[in-house]
Tab-separated table of C-alpha atoms in Angstrom:
chain	number	residue	atom	x	y	z
A	292	MET	CA	22.131	-33.978	22.001
A	293	SER	CA	20.900	-31.622	19.153
A	294	PHE	CA	23.656	-29.762	17.189
A	295	VAL	CA	22.739	-26.584	15.425
A	296	ARG	CA	24.269	-26.076	11.792
A	297	ASP	CA	26.732	-23.452	11.536
A	298	SER	CA	26.377	-20.475	9.059
A	299	LYS	CA	27.233	-17.072	9.562
A	300	PHE	CA	23.689	-16.114	7.359
A	301	ARG	CA	21.855	-18.113	11.109
A	302	HIS	CA	20.641	-15.153	12.106
A	303	VAL	CA	19.955	-13.092	8.685
A	304	PHE	CA	16.763	-11.105	9.397
A	305	GLY	CA	13.769	-9.173	7.969
A	306	GLU	CA	13.820	-5.315	8.537
A	307	VAL	CA	10.463	-3.158	7.293
A	308	TRP	CA	11.353	0.191	6.440
A	309	LYS	CA	9.506	2.844	8.763
A	310	THR	CA	8.475	4.840	5.461
A	311	LYS	CA	6.126	2.842	1.957
A	312	TYR	CA	4.763	3.593	-0.832
A	313	GLU	CA	1.481	4.462	-0.503
A	314	ASP	CA	-1.854	4.823	-2.027
A	315	ILE	CA	-0.983	2.051	-5.245
A	316	GLN	CA	-3.608	1.586	-7.890
A	317	TYR	CA	-2.964	-2.256	-8.402
A	318	THR	CA	-4.482	-3.919	-11.666
A	319	THR	CA	-6.475	-6.742	-10.655
A	320	LYS	CA	-5.189	-8.501	-13.627
A	321	ALA	CA	-3.722	-12.096	-12.572
A	322	THR	CA	-0.245	-13.066	-14.352
A	323	GLU	CA	2.272	-15.352	-13.758
A	324	SER	CA	4.897	-12.493	-13.721
A	325	THR	CA	6.495	-11.452	-10.227
A	326	GLY	CA	4.109	-8.561	-10.725
A	327	LEU	CA	6.301	-5.457	-9.594
A	328	ARG	CA	9.742	-4.686	-10.975
A	329	CYS	CA	12.780	-2.772	-9.369
A	330	ASN	CA	16.136	-1.457	-9.325
A	331	GLY	CA	18.230	0.826	-7.834
A	332	LYS	CA	16.449	4.159	-9.332
A	333	PHE	CA	13.121	2.793	-10.316
A	334	LEU	CA	9.913	0.100	-9.624
A	335	VAL	CA	7.569	-0.637	-11.966
A	336	VAL	CA	3.837	-1.874	-10.964
A	337	PRO	CA	0.883	-2.422	-13.439
A	338	TRP	CA	-2.053	0.574	-13.386
A	339	MET	CA	-5.515	0.261	-12.835
A	340	GLY	CA	-6.952	1.508	-16.613
A	341	GLY	CA	-7.576	0.049	-20.020
A	342	GLY	CA	-5.042	-0.954	-22.759
A	343	GLY	CA	-2.940	-2.073	-19.575
A	344	PRO	CA	-0.890	0.792	-18.091
A	345	LEU	CA	2.384	0.456	-16.263
A	346	ALA	CA	3.038	3.015	-13.407
A	347	VAL	CA	6.507	4.078	-12.921
A	348	ILE	CA	7.561	5.297	-9.448
A	349	PRO	CA	11.294	6.888	-8.730
A	350	ALA	CA	13.144	4.678	-6.225
A	351	SER	CA	13.469	7.243	-4.008
A	352	LYS	CA	10.102	8.758	-3.536
A	353	LEU	CA	8.505	7.450	-0.590
A	354	GLY	CA	5.582	8.478	0.313
A	355	LYS	CA	2.042	8.733	-1.281
A	356	VAL	CA	2.050	8.220	-4.732
A	357	PRO	CA	0.914	11.366	-6.689
A	358	ARG	CA	-2.180	11.086	-9.139
A	359	ASP	CA	-0.705	11.387	-12.292
A	360	VAL	CA	2.275	8.709	-11.328
A	361	PRO	CA	3.799	8.378	-14.853
A	362	ARG	CA	2.335	5.593	-16.752
A	363	ILE	CA	3.978	3.401	-19.581
A	364	THR	CA	0.397	3.282	-22.203
A	365	GLY	CA	1.762	2.301	-24.844
A	366	HIS	CA	0.649	-1.110	-25.336
A	367	THR	CA	-2.974	-1.971	-26.823
A	368	ALA	CA	-4.424	-5.084	-24.152
A	369	PRO	CA	-2.645	-6.744	-20.779
A	370	VAL	CA	0.965	-6.535	-19.828
A	371	MET	CA	1.720	-10.268	-18.820
A	372	ASP	CA	5.389	-9.761	-17.677
A	373	PHE	CA	7.993	-6.891	-17.617
A	374	GLU	CA	11.842	-6.520	-16.458
A	375	PHE	CA	14.591	-4.088	-16.062
A	376	ASN	CA	17.729	-4.388	-18.471
A	377	PRO	CA	20.565	-5.403	-16.561
A	378	PHE	CA	22.655	-3.199	-18.175
A	379	ASP	CA	20.343	-0.220	-18.290
A	380	GLU	CA	18.798	1.053	-15.561
A	381	ASN	CA	16.424	3.287	-17.701
A	382	MET	CA	15.108	0.394	-20.196
A	383	LEU	CA	12.594	-1.431	-19.515
A	384	ILE	CA	11.006	-4.319	-21.813
A	385	SER	CA	7.048	-5.254	-21.636
A	386	ALA	CA	5.037	-8.367	-23.162
A	387	SER	CA	1.619	-7.960	-23.526
A	388	GLU	CA	-1.657	-9.743	-24.653
A	389	ASP	CA	-1.652	-7.210	-27.610
A	390	HIS	CA	1.557	-9.954	-29.661
A	391	THR	CA	3.851	-7.820	-29.171
A	392	LEU	CA	6.950	-6.491	-26.756
A	393	LYS	CA	7.636	-3.123	-26.294
A	394	VAL	CA	11.048	-1.645	-25.266
A	395	TRP	CA	10.790	1.519	-23.437
A	396	MET	CA	13.752	4.018	-22.518
A	397	LEU	CA	12.814	5.822	-18.981
A	398	PRO	CA	13.430	9.495	-18.862
A	399	GLU	CA	15.840	11.202	-15.945
A	400	GLU	CA	13.150	13.314	-14.661
A	401	LEU	CA	9.915	11.833	-14.843
A	402	SER	CA	6.876	13.947	-15.364
A	403	ALA	CA	3.006	13.187	-14.752
A	404	ASP	CA	3.118	13.231	-18.723
A	405	SER	CA	2.471	9.396	-20.076
A	406	ILE	CA	5.312	7.595	-21.521
A	407	LYS	CA	3.565	6.774	-25.365
A	408	ASP	CA	6.477	6.270	-28.043
A	409	PRO	CA	8.837	2.998	-27.106
A	410	LEU	CA	12.109	2.820	-28.219
A	411	VAL	CA	11.349	-0.540	-30.391
A	412	THR	CA	8.577	-2.523	-30.809
A	413	LEU	CA	9.166	-6.636	-31.832
A	414	GLU	CA	7.030	-8.226	-33.595
A	415	GLY	CA	6.485	-11.697	-34.353
A	416	HIS	CA	4.037	-13.537	-32.067
A	417	GLU	CA	0.844	-14.633	-33.346
A	418	LYS	CA	-0.818	-14.685	-29.524
A	419	LYS	CA	-0.111	-12.661	-26.289
A	420	VAL	CA	2.860	-12.579	-24.826
A	421	GLY	CA	3.959	-14.488	-21.201
A	422	PHE	CA	7.300	-13.622	-20.477
A	423	CYS	CA	10.029	-11.844	-21.051
A	424	THR	CA	13.369	-11.629	-20.155
A	425	PHE	CA	16.741	-10.164	-20.534
A	426	ASN	CA	20.227	-11.887	-21.474
A	427	PRO	CA	22.140	-12.055	-18.132
A	428	ALA	CA	25.829	-11.756	-19.793
A	429	ALA	CA	25.213	-10.529	-23.478
A	430	ALA	CA	24.034	-6.843	-24.542
A	431	ASP	CA	20.206	-6.339	-26.383
A	432	VAL	CA	19.646	-10.231	-26.349
A	433	VAL	CA	16.149	-11.140	-25.198
A	434	ALA	CA	14.232	-14.253	-25.088
A	435	SER	CA	9.965	-14.683	-24.768
A	436	THR	CA	7.449	-17.176	-24.804
A	437	SER	CA	3.576	-17.013	-26.188
A	438	PHE	CA	0.764	-18.455	-26.099
A	439	ASP	CA	1.415	-19.676	-29.537
A	440	MET	CA	3.435	-22.310	-28.313
A	441	THR	CA	6.945	-20.660	-29.355
A	442	CYS	CA	9.734	-18.840	-27.746
A	443	LYS	CA	11.897	-16.600	-29.213
A	444	VAL	CA	15.355	-14.773	-28.755
A	445	TRP	CA	15.530	-10.985	-30.489
A	446	ASP	CA	18.180	-9.227	-31.079
A	447	LEU	CA	17.069	-5.575	-30.159
A	448	GLN	CA	19.916	-4.063	-32.338
A	449	SER	CA	18.705	-5.690	-35.763
A	450	GLN	CA	15.070	-5.737	-33.842
A	451	GLY	CA	14.196	-8.770	-34.519
A	452	VAL	CA	14.160	-13.286	-34.437
A	453	ALA	CA	17.525	-14.071	-34.141
A	454	PHE	CA	15.890	-17.594	-32.994
A	455	SER	CA	12.508	-19.510	-32.287
A	456	ALA	CA	11.855	-22.777	-30.899
A	457	ALA	CA	8.859	-24.606	-30.905
A	458	ILE	CA	7.522	-25.404	-26.662
A	459	PRO	CA	4.967	-27.947	-25.775
A	460	ASP	CA	2.316	-25.905	-23.486
A	461	GLN	CA	1.931	-22.894	-22.101
A	462	MET	CA	4.973	-21.218	-20.397
A	463	LEU	CA	4.326	-20.443	-16.353
A	464	SER	CA	8.147	-19.076	-15.885
A	465	LEU	CA	11.011	-18.542	-17.974
A	466	ARG	CA	15.074	-17.767	-16.802
A	467	TRP	CA	18.160	-17.613	-18.037
A	468	ASN	CA	21.229	-19.311	-16.606
A	469	TYR	CA	24.332	-17.613	-15.348
A	470	ARG	CA	26.092	-17.769	-18.483
A	471	GLY	CA	23.075	-17.178	-20.699
A	472	SER	CA	23.597	-20.121	-22.955
A	473	LEU	CA	20.548	-21.711	-21.965
A	474	LEU	CA	16.713	-21.236	-21.048
A	475	ALA	CA	14.516	-22.944	-18.904
A	476	GLY	CA	11.077	-22.708	-18.085
A	477	THR	CA	8.039	-24.703	-16.591
A	478	CYS	CA	4.925	-25.167	-18.363
A	479	LYS	CA	1.610	-26.058	-17.577
A	480	ASP	CA	2.433	-30.232	-19.137
A	481	ARG	CA	3.771	-30.076	-15.424
A	482	LYS	CA	7.531	-30.490	-17.174
A	483	VAL	CA	10.596	-28.039	-16.703
A	484	HIS	CA	12.375	-27.985	-20.173
A	485	ILE	CA	15.475	-26.823	-20.721
A	486	LEU	CA	16.126	-24.808	-24.383
A	487	ASP	CA	18.970	-24.198	-26.366
A	488	PRO	CA	18.002	-20.891	-27.599
A	489	ARG	CA	20.631	-21.083	-30.360
A	490	GLY	CA	19.944	-24.516	-31.488
A	491	SER	CA	15.801	-23.834	-31.383
A	492	ASP	CA	15.633	-27.156	-29.990
A	493	ILE	CA	14.451	-28.201	-26.126
A	494	VAL	CA	17.516	-30.822	-25.211
A	495	GLY	CA	15.975	-31.658	-21.780
A	496	SER	CA	12.788	-32.149	-20.005
A	497	CYS	CA	11.459	-33.764	-17.165
A	498	CYS	CA	8.265	-33.656	-14.645
A	499	ALA	CA	9.160	-31.240	-11.926
A	500	HIS	CA	5.918	-31.391	-9.558
A	501	GLU	CA	2.914	-33.307	-10.155
A	502	GLY	CA	0.463	-31.225	-8.862
A	503	THR	CA	-1.223	-29.152	-11.034
A	504	LYS	CA	-1.143	-26.005	-9.595
A	505	SER	CA	1.585	-23.073	-10.856
A	506	SER	CA	5.159	-23.503	-10.629
A	507	LYS	CA	8.216	-22.137	-11.264
A	508	VAL	CA	12.357	-22.137	-11.919
A	509	ILE	CA	15.760	-20.583	-11.012
A	510	TRP	CA	19.146	-21.214	-11.624
A	511	LEU	CA	21.464	-21.798	-9.048
A	512	GLY	CA	25.208	-20.834	-11.386
A	513	GLY	CA	26.997	-18.507	-10.113
A	514	PRO	CA	30.652	-16.846	-10.349
A	515	ASP	CA	32.426	-19.865	-9.031
A	516	GLY	CA	31.387	-21.741	-12.013
A	517	GLY	CA	31.874	-25.666	-11.750
A	518	ASP	CA	28.891	-28.032	-11.320
A	519	ASP	CA	26.993	-25.742	-9.779
A	520	SER	CA	26.325	-24.274	-13.321
A	521	HIS	CA	23.864	-27.451	-14.067
A	522	PHE	CA	22.251	-27.070	-10.802
A	523	PHE	CA	18.732	-25.272	-11.160
A	524	LEU	CA	16.022	-25.148	-8.318
A	525	THR	CA	11.705	-25.152	-8.958
A	526	THR	CA	9.380	-24.386	-6.668
A	527	GLY	CA	5.988	-26.227	-7.214
A	528	PHE	CA	2.979	-28.442	-5.858
A	529	SER	CA	2.997	-32.266	-4.829
A	530	ARG	CA	-0.340	-34.083	-6.143
A	531	HIS	CA	-1.854	-33.727	-3.081
A	532	THR	CA	-1.601	-29.457	-3.261
A	533	ASP	CA	1.650	-29.648	-0.569
A	534	ARG	CA	4.456	-26.766	-2.136
A	535	GLN	CA	7.716	-27.665	-2.857
A	536	VAL	CA	11.283	-26.778	-3.237
A	537	GLY	CA	13.086	-29.311	-5.517
A	538	ILE	CA	16.934	-29.292	-6.875
A	539	TRP	CA	17.934	-30.699	-10.031
A	540	ASP	CA	21.399	-31.369	-12.656
A	541	MET	CA	20.084	-30.446	-15.941
A	542	ARG	CA	23.269	-33.383	-16.612
A	543	LYS	CA	20.463	-36.565	-15.652
A	544	ILE	CA	18.058	-35.109	-17.887
A	545	SER	CA	16.449	-36.692	-20.944
A	546	SER	CA	16.464	-34.689	-24.366
A	547	SER	CA	12.869	-37.398	-24.551
A	548	LEU	CA	10.115	-35.827	-23.106
A	549	ASP	CA	8.739	-38.440	-21.858
A	550	ALA	CA	12.051	-39.321	-19.697
A	551	SER	CA	11.629	-39.401	-15.372
A	552	CYS	CA	14.566	-38.113	-13.604
A	553	GLU	CA	15.196	-37.774	-9.618
A	554	PRO	CA	15.572	-34.128	-7.861
A	555	LEU	CA	18.932	-34.123	-6.226
A	556	SER	CA	16.736	-32.992	-3.454
A	557	MET	CA	12.854	-32.318	-2.776
A	558	THR	CA	11.587	-30.154	0.285
A	559	LEU	CA	8.360	-29.833	1.542
A	560	LEU	CA	7.270	-26.356	2.611
A	561	ASP	CA	3.844	-26.378	3.284
A	562	GLN	CA	0.160	-26.212	2.441
A	563	GLY	CA	-0.029	-22.691	1.006
A	564	ALA	CA	-2.288	-21.800	-1.975
A	565	GLY	CA	-0.325	-19.188	-3.606
A	566	ALA	CA	2.486	-20.062	-6.180
A	567	LEU	CA	6.382	-19.665	-5.004
A	568	TYR	CA	8.599	-17.392	-6.258
A	569	PRO	CA	12.115	-18.248	-5.876
A	570	HIS	CA	15.385	-15.765	-6.106
A	571	TYR	CA	18.771	-16.792	-5.890
A	572	ASP	CA	21.679	-14.388	-4.371
A	573	GLU	CA	25.039	-16.793	-5.862
A	574	GLY	CA	27.185	-14.391	-3.584
A	575	THR	CA	26.152	-15.773	-0.567
A	576	GLY	CA	23.874	-18.912	-2.079
A	577	MET	CA	21.494	-18.030	-0.617
A	578	VAL	CA	17.576	-18.458	-2.063
A	579	TYR	CA	14.797	-16.218	-0.787
A	580	ILE	CA	10.611	-17.878	-1.714
A	581	ALA	CA	8.523	-14.936	-1.300
A	582	GLY	CA	4.429	-16.198	-2.270
A	583	LYS	CA	1.541	-14.690	-3.886
A	584	GLY	CA	-0.620	-14.677	-1.070
A	585	ASP	CA	1.454	-14.905	1.778
A	586	ALA	CA	2.358	-12.874	4.798
A	587	MET	CA	5.959	-14.178	5.158
A	588	VAL	CA	9.195	-14.347	3.026
A	589	LYS	CA	11.491	-17.973	3.534
A	590	TYR	CA	15.292	-17.974	2.869
A	591	PHE	CA	17.445	-20.958	2.870
A	592	GLU	CA	21.647	-21.777	2.288
A	593	LEU	CA	22.290	-23.666	-0.118
A	594	ALA	CA	25.180	-26.764	0.979
A	595	ARG	CA	27.127	-29.872	-0.066
A	596	GLY	CA	27.894	-28.531	-3.524
A	597	HIS	CA	24.117	-27.168	-4.648
A	598	GLN	CA	22.400	-30.482	-3.946
A	599	GLU	CA	20.917	-29.586	-0.237
A	600	LEU	CA	18.628	-26.095	1.217
A	601	HIS	CA	18.655	-25.564	4.665
A	602	PHE	CA	16.099	-23.468	5.954
A	603	LEU	CA	17.672	-20.068	7.817
A	604	SER	CA	14.572	-18.426	8.681
A	605	GLN	CA	11.600	-16.597	7.654
A	606	TYR	CA	9.665	-12.870	7.406
A	607	THR	CA	6.464	-13.085	8.629
A	608	SER	CA	3.976	-10.252	8.412
A	609	THR	CA	0.456	-9.832	9.101
A	610	SER	CA	-0.107	-8.854	5.797
A	611	THR	CA	-0.498	-10.932	2.659
A	612	GLN	CA	1.680	-9.767	-0.701
A	613	LYS	CA	0.363	-9.528	-3.961
A	614	ALA	CA	3.361	-8.875	-5.563
A	615	PHE	CA	7.754	-9.776	-4.775
A	616	ASP	CA	10.734	-8.475	-6.048
A	617	PHE	CA	14.384	-7.926	-5.342
A	618	ILE	CA	16.336	-4.638	-6.188
A	619	PRO	CA	19.768	-5.792	-7.866
A	620	LYS	CA	22.632	-6.827	-5.659
A	621	ARG	CA	25.079	-4.251	-6.310
A	622	SER	CA	22.646	-1.565	-5.237
A	623	VAL	CA	22.120	-2.785	-1.746
A	624	ASP	CA	22.831	-0.629	1.124
A	625	ILE	CA	26.683	-2.698	2.819
A	626	SER	CA	26.254	0.270	6.016
A	627	ARG	CA	23.820	-1.622	7.170
A	628	HIS	CA	24.866	-4.932	6.607
A	629	GLU	CA	21.967	-5.572	3.952
A	630	LEU	CA	22.276	-8.952	1.729
A	631	MET	CA	19.053	-8.496	-0.133
A	632	ARG	CA	16.271	-6.035	-0.490
A	633	GLY	CA	12.952	-7.211	-1.391
A	634	LEU	CA	9.692	-4.597	-2.257
A	635	ARG	CA	6.407	-6.580	-1.406
A	636	LEU	CA	3.036	-5.183	-2.637
A	637	LEU	CA	0.257	-5.156	0.159
A	638	GLY	CA	-2.957	-4.096	-1.421
A	639	THR	CA	-2.557	-0.168	-1.958
A	640	CYS	CA	1.292	0.454	-0.411
A	641	ILE	CA	4.721	-1.414	-1.554
A	642	GLN	CA	6.821	-2.084	1.496
A	643	PRO	CA	10.529	-1.866	1.035
A	644	ILE	CA	12.207	-4.746	3.851
A	645	SER	CA	16.107	-5.397	4.497
A	646	PHE	CA	17.751	-8.891	4.391
A	647	CYS	CA	20.516	-7.945	7.368
A	648	VAL	CA	22.980	-9.690	8.686
A	649	PRO	CA	23.336	-9.180	12.491
A	650	ARG	CA	27.026	-7.427	12.748
A	651	LYS	CA	28.554	-4.820	15.573
A	652	SER	CA	31.696	-3.673	13.090
A	653	GLU	CA	30.513	-1.220	10.723
A	654	ALA	CA	33.633	-2.027	8.719
A	655	PHE	CA	32.807	-3.700	4.478
A	656	GLN	CA	32.271	-7.333	5.235
A	657	ASP	CA	34.416	-9.636	2.577
A	658	ASP	CA	32.788	-12.020	3.494
A	659	LEU	CA	29.205	-10.885	3.112
A	660	PHE	CA	29.920	-8.986	0.036
A	661	PRO	CA	31.966	-10.695	-2.494
A	662	ASP	CA	31.914	-9.030	-6.334
A	663	CYS	CA	28.372	-9.254	-7.725
A	664	PRO	CA	27.030	-8.580	-11.390
A	665	SER	CA	27.856	-5.337	-13.186
A	666	ALA	CA	26.123	-3.119	-15.008
A	667	THR	CA	28.321	-3.782	-18.147
A	668	PRO	CA	27.316	-6.700	-20.599
A	669	ALA	CA	30.250	-9.298	-20.814
A	670	MET	CA	29.466	-9.388	-24.738
A	671	GLN	CA	27.301	-7.873	-27.592
A	672	ALA	CA	24.747	-9.716	-29.146
A	673	SER	CA	26.458	-9.954	-32.478
A	674	GLU	CA	29.013	-12.069	-30.737
A	675	TRP	CA	26.226	-14.308	-29.115
A	676	MET	CA	24.180	-14.693	-32.393
A	677	ALA	CA	27.426	-15.823	-33.511
A	678	GLY	CA	28.032	-18.560	-30.880
A	679	ALA	CA	30.231	-17.248	-27.948
A	680	ASP	CA	29.553	-17.704	-24.868
A	681	ALA	CA	30.555	-16.014	-21.701
A	682	LEU	CA	31.316	-17.432	-18.245
A	683	GLY	CA	28.953	-15.437	-16.765
A	684	PRO	CA	27.649	-11.762	-16.182
A	685	LEU	CA	30.950	-9.126	-15.721
A	686	LEU	CA	31.363	-8.242	-11.953
A	687	GLN	CA	32.076	-5.318	-9.567
A	688	CYS	CA	33.737	-4.783	-6.450
A	689	MET	CA	31.189	-4.150	-3.888
A	690	ARG	CA	33.549	-2.219	-1.391
A	691	PRO	CA	33.199	1.756	-2.067
A	692	GLY	CA	35.546	2.698	-4.072
A	693	GLY	CA	36.962	-0.964	-5.225
A	694	GLY	CA	37.205	-0.123	-8.942
A	695	ASP	CA	35.600	-1.228	-12.127
A	696	ALA	CA	33.964	-4.591	-13.471
A	697	ALA	CA	36.869	-7.189	-13.520
A	698	GLN	CA	36.449	-8.671	-16.979
A	699	GLN	CA	36.589	-12.331	-17.445
A	700	PRO	CA	37.547	-14.878	-19.503
A	701	LYS	CA	34.837	-16.235	-22.933
A	702	ALA	CA	34.276	-19.638	-23.289
A	703	PRO	CA	35.273	-20.651	-27.186
A	704	ALA	CA	32.811	-19.942	-29.668
A	705	VAL	CA	31.722	-21.959	-32.191
A	706	ARG	CA	32.978	-26.180	-32.331
A	707	HIS	CA	32.898	-27.052	-35.978
A	708	VAL	CA	33.595	-30.933	-36.489
A	709	ALA	CA	35.036	-32.890	-39.629
A	710	GLN	CA	33.550	-35.852	-39.221
A	711	VAL	CA	29.943	-37.764	-38.844
A	712	VAL	CA	29.424	-38.040	-34.975
A	713	THR	CA	25.885	-38.904	-34.054
A	714	ALA	CA	26.595	-38.561	-30.140
A	715	ILE	CA	28.891	-37.167	-26.808
A	716	THR	CA	28.060	-38.531	-23.710
A	717	VAL	CA	30.248	-37.176	-20.884
A	718	GLY	CA	28.607	-39.239	-17.708
A	719	GLN	CA	25.245	-39.206	-17.625
A	720	ARG	CA	25.192	-36.297	-19.101
A	721	ILE	CA	22.954	-35.159	-22.214
A	722	LYS	CA	23.764	-36.370	-26.171
A	723	THR	CA	24.556	-33.598	-28.363
A	724	ILE	CA	22.652	-33.247	-31.724
A	725	ILE	CA	24.176	-32.735	-35.166
A	726	LYS	CA	22.530	-30.134	-37.129
A	727	GLY	CA	22.653	-30.992	-40.912
A	728	SER	CA	24.330	-34.284	-42.795
A	729	GLY	CA	27.060	-35.447	-44.677
A	730	GLN	CA	30.752	-35.384	-43.465
A	731	THR	CA	30.652	-32.051	-41.244
A	732	GLY	CA	28.538	-30.668	-39.010
A	733	VAL	CA	27.813	-27.952	-36.403
A	734	VAL	CA	27.042	-29.426	-32.755
A	735	LYS	CA	24.144	-27.630	-31.434
A	736	TYR	CA	24.339	-27.656	-27.946
A	737	VAL	CA	24.165	-29.419	-24.884
A	738	GLY	CA	26.439	-29.672	-22.103
A	739	GLU	CA	30.010	-28.886	-21.066
A	740	VAL	CA	32.567	-31.512	-22.597
A	741	ASP	CA	35.091	-30.688	-20.053
A	742	ASP	CA	35.989	-26.534	-18.467
A	743	GLN	CA	38.371	-26.753	-21.410
A	744	ALA	CA	36.282	-27.506	-24.417
A	745	GLY	CA	33.753	-25.073	-22.853
A	746	ILE	CA	29.864	-24.941	-24.386
A	747	TRP	CA	29.100	-26.719	-27.826
A	748	VAL	CA	27.116	-24.294	-29.691
A	749	GLY	CA	24.748	-24.476	-32.794
């Protein structure tokens, strides 16, 4: 007797839009980024031309892209990564081979004129900058990694480096956790590293995938809190070039760079050649995985406390994708029961895909659309720099007319100890590190002591 696993997302399907963005002149420069960024207002793609231009296309303007499409042309070398500000849909940050990061403010009404003058230029890296990413909970906090083997955290208000940590090798991905307190990055040394940015240190490392091809990481935390905030997911390759998806618990990872760690689960996907880019929807617990060079998007559901990954279905096409990204959850069309909307770059066009649940009722579906991250930061940069932590982004109701963002309480700020402390271990969790010497010190991060104590930071 066979059993079909019960899930309300079992029948999710991918629906291609009839119209698309056409005449895209995508660059041939290969990078480790997703290669495409979008939100509810704009989509941005690297464009052909010297100096690494980025084309800015209004999200509502489907059809043929004009030849004089607005472009960002302020860098002097190719752009390696770029990302929209989660709290301002008009703000974009870019990282370039010219060793700089630049922040751009896109006008509401785009013109054919190039956007040449950045709002902010961040200088401090000594080699090309590979990744840049906004903190999901605190305003004006950005992390970046560079080929100079450093990870830096920037304060956009002061326009300077707030924290800097050494990294062992070139990073292949970089992601904040749901609370905006930790960073995870996959590295060319085939390991995933957990960084405490305010402690300027790597607090955990483990070998994620044995293959030498590119690997990626995302965190699996969500608004429910609990143990899921400790879990993260990686994609990569086995030593036999099989593509894999692993789920890990950071509490079981050692701070030693040479230590080994077993995943909670490791799923064999296929034997494709391209890197896999995962995306996690914390509202539904679904994971979407798209690969460069693939003609499909697979989606899964997390189960049993985020420790198991169950395959749901896949969208399949005859055309391979060069880049892929998802719009923010708050911008989906709930009237169509659209759980997520992705954009995939196919040669000279960008094709929107809606991932929908088939339901007959036209009423708002509470079980499909819980509160999602809003455009309001949970705290300011100065609070985060001082050691405060949020429980996650502020949330907004997805029901039409549901009201403003719901406030969430902040965890305690900085914890000082008035005695000599060398290590604190909770079960199998990572040990804390003491900064300084003598009879007092400040605990540098490294795990949650319990639900009431909050996060220990430096």
